[in-house]
XYZ file of C-alpha atoms in Angstrom:
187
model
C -34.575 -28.228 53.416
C -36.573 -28.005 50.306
C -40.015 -27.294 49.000
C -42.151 -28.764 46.765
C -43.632 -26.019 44.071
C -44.888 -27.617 41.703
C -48.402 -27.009 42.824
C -48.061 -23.229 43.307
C -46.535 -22.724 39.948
C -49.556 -24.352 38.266
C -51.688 -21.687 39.933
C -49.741 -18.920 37.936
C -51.941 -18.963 34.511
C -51.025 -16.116 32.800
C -49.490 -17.812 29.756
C -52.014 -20.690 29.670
C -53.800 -18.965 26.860
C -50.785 -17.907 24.414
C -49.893 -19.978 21.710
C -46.225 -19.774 23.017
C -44.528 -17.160 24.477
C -40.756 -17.063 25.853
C -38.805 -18.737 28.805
C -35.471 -17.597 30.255
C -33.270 -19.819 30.870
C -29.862 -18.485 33.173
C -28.270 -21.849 34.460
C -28.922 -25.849 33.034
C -31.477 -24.338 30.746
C -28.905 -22.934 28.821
C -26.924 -26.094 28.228
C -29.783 -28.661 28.910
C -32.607 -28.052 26.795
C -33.982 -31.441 27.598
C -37.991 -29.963 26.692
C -39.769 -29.371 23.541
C -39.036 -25.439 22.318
C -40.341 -23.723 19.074
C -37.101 -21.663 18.901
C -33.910 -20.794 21.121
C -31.968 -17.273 21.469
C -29.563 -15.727 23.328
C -31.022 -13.444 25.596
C -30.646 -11.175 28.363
C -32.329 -9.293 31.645
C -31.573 -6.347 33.372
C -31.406 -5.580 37.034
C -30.730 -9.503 38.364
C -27.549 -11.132 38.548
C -26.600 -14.773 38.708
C -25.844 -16.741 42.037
C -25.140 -20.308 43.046
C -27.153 -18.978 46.077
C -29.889 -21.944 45.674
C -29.847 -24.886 47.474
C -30.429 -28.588 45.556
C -31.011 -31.567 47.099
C -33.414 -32.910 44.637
C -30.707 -32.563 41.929
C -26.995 -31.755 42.347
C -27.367 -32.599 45.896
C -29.148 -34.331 48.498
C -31.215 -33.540 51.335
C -28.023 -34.272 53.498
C -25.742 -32.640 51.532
C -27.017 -30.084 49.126
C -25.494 -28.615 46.265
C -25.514 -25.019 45.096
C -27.190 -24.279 41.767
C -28.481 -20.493 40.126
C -30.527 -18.213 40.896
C -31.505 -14.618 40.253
C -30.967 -11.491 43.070
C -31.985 -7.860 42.195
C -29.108 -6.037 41.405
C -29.128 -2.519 39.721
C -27.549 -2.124 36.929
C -26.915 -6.080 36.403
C -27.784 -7.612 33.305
C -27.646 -11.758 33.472
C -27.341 -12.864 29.956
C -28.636 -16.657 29.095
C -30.780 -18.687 26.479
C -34.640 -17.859 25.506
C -36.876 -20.567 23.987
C -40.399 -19.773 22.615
C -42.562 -23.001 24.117
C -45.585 -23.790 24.350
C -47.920 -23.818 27.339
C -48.073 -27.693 27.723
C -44.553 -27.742 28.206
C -44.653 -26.024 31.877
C -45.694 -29.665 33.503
C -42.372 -30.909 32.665
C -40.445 -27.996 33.229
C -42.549 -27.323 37.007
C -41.410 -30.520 38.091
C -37.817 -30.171 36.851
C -37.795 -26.882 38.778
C -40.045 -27.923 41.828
C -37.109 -27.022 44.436
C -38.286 -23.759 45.282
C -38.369 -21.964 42.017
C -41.360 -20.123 41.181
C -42.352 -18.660 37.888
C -42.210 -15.256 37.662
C -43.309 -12.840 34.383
C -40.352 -10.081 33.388
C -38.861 -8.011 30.346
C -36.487 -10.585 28.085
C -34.214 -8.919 25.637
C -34.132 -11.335 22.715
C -30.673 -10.631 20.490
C -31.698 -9.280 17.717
C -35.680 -8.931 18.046
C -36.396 -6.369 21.012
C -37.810 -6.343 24.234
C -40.711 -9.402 25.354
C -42.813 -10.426 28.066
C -41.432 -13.613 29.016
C -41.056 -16.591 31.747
C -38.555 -17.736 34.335
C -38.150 -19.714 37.449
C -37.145 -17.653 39.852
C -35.734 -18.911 43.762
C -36.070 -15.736 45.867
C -34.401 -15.885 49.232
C -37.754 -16.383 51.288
C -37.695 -20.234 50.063
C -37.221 -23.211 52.046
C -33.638 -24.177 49.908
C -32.244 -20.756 49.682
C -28.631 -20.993 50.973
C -27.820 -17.272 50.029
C -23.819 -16.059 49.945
C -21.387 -17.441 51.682
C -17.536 -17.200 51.006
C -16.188 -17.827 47.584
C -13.887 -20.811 48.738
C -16.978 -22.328 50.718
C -18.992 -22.362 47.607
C -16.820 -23.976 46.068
C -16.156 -26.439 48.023
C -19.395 -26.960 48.658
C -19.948 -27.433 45.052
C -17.216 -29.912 44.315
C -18.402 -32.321 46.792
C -22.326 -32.451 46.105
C -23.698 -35.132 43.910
C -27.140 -36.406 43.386
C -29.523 -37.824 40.951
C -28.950 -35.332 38.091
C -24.946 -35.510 38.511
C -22.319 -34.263 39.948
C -22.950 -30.177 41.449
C -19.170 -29.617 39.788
C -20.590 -30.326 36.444
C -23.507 -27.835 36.696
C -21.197 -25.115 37.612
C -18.132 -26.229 34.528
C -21.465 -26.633 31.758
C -23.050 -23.406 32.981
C -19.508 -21.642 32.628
C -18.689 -23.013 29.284
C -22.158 -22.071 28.247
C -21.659 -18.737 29.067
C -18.188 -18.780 27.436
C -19.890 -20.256 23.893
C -22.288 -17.091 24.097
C -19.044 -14.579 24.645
C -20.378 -14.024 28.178
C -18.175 -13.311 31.157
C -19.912 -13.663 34.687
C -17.880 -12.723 36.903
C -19.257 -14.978 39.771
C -19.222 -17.694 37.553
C -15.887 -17.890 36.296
C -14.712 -16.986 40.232
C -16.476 -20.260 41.352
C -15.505 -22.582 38.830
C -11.855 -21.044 38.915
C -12.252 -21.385 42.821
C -13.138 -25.789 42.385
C -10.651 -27.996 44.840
C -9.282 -30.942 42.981
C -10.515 -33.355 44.981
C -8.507 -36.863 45.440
């Protein structure tokens, strides 16, 4: 099941007024930057870790078969390292509909490599939304994962771009590499 939240997000105003101002990005918006951005940065957050815990069936899936893409969980101690671009506000239209599968924006501390500690922007699928598929067994993921395919691609090519991403930034995510290590060959 999915959600349309497109129109909720455009309700959250709080960067309308910047000039530009920073978005996280911690799965495709690392390797597919297909928006206009001012600048682009590694970057990391603390206390959320990565998950292909998100349902997509407007994407890497369909409503019949959904595929699993990222999303954040609290996790003490965690720190999810990804990409930060500094965009403008007119660039949120684009990026809400890319999104619109229950992600919601949501405000937190960025760590930009080498410039500190910033206010900044992500989309953010808690567990309470309509295509939240939460944890399931590392081989089911997987599976899961290999199979799904929908207008954006194939759900295996999410998970291999997202963990050669990571790899290009010297990042090691654990639950990354598991569930790309974990992909059936399929005949």
């Amino acid at each position: 099941m999915s959600i349309d939240t497109t129109a909720l997000n455009r309700t959250m105003t709080h960067f309308d007024r910047h000039h530009s101002f920073w978005l996280f990005g911690y799965g495709s918006l690392i390797w597919k930057a297909d928006f206009p951005f001012l600048e682009r940065r590694p970057a990391w957050i603390t206390g959320w870790a990565r998950r292909f815990w998100q349902g997509s069936h407007d994407h890497r899936g369909t409503p019949e078969a959904p595929g699993r893409v990222a999303t954040l969980v609290r996790e003490p101690g965690a720190i999810c390292h990804g990409m930060a671009y500094r965009i403008r506000p007119d660039t949120l239209g684009a990026l809400d509909l890319r999104e619109k599968n229950g992600y919601l924006r949501e405000r937190l501390e960025l760590h930009l490599a080498g410039d500190g500690v910033v206010e900044g922007l992500i989309y953010l699928a808690a567990a309470d939304n309509a295509a939240f598929l939460g944890e399931a067994p590392l081989a089911v993921m997987a599976d899961q994962i290999a199979r799904a395919r929908g207008p954006s691609g194939s759900n295996r090519d999410y998970l291999l771009n997202l963990a050669r991403a990571l790899e290009e930034l010297g990042v090691v995510d654990p639950h990354i590499d598991a569930l790309a290590a974990a992909l059936p060959e399929l005949a």
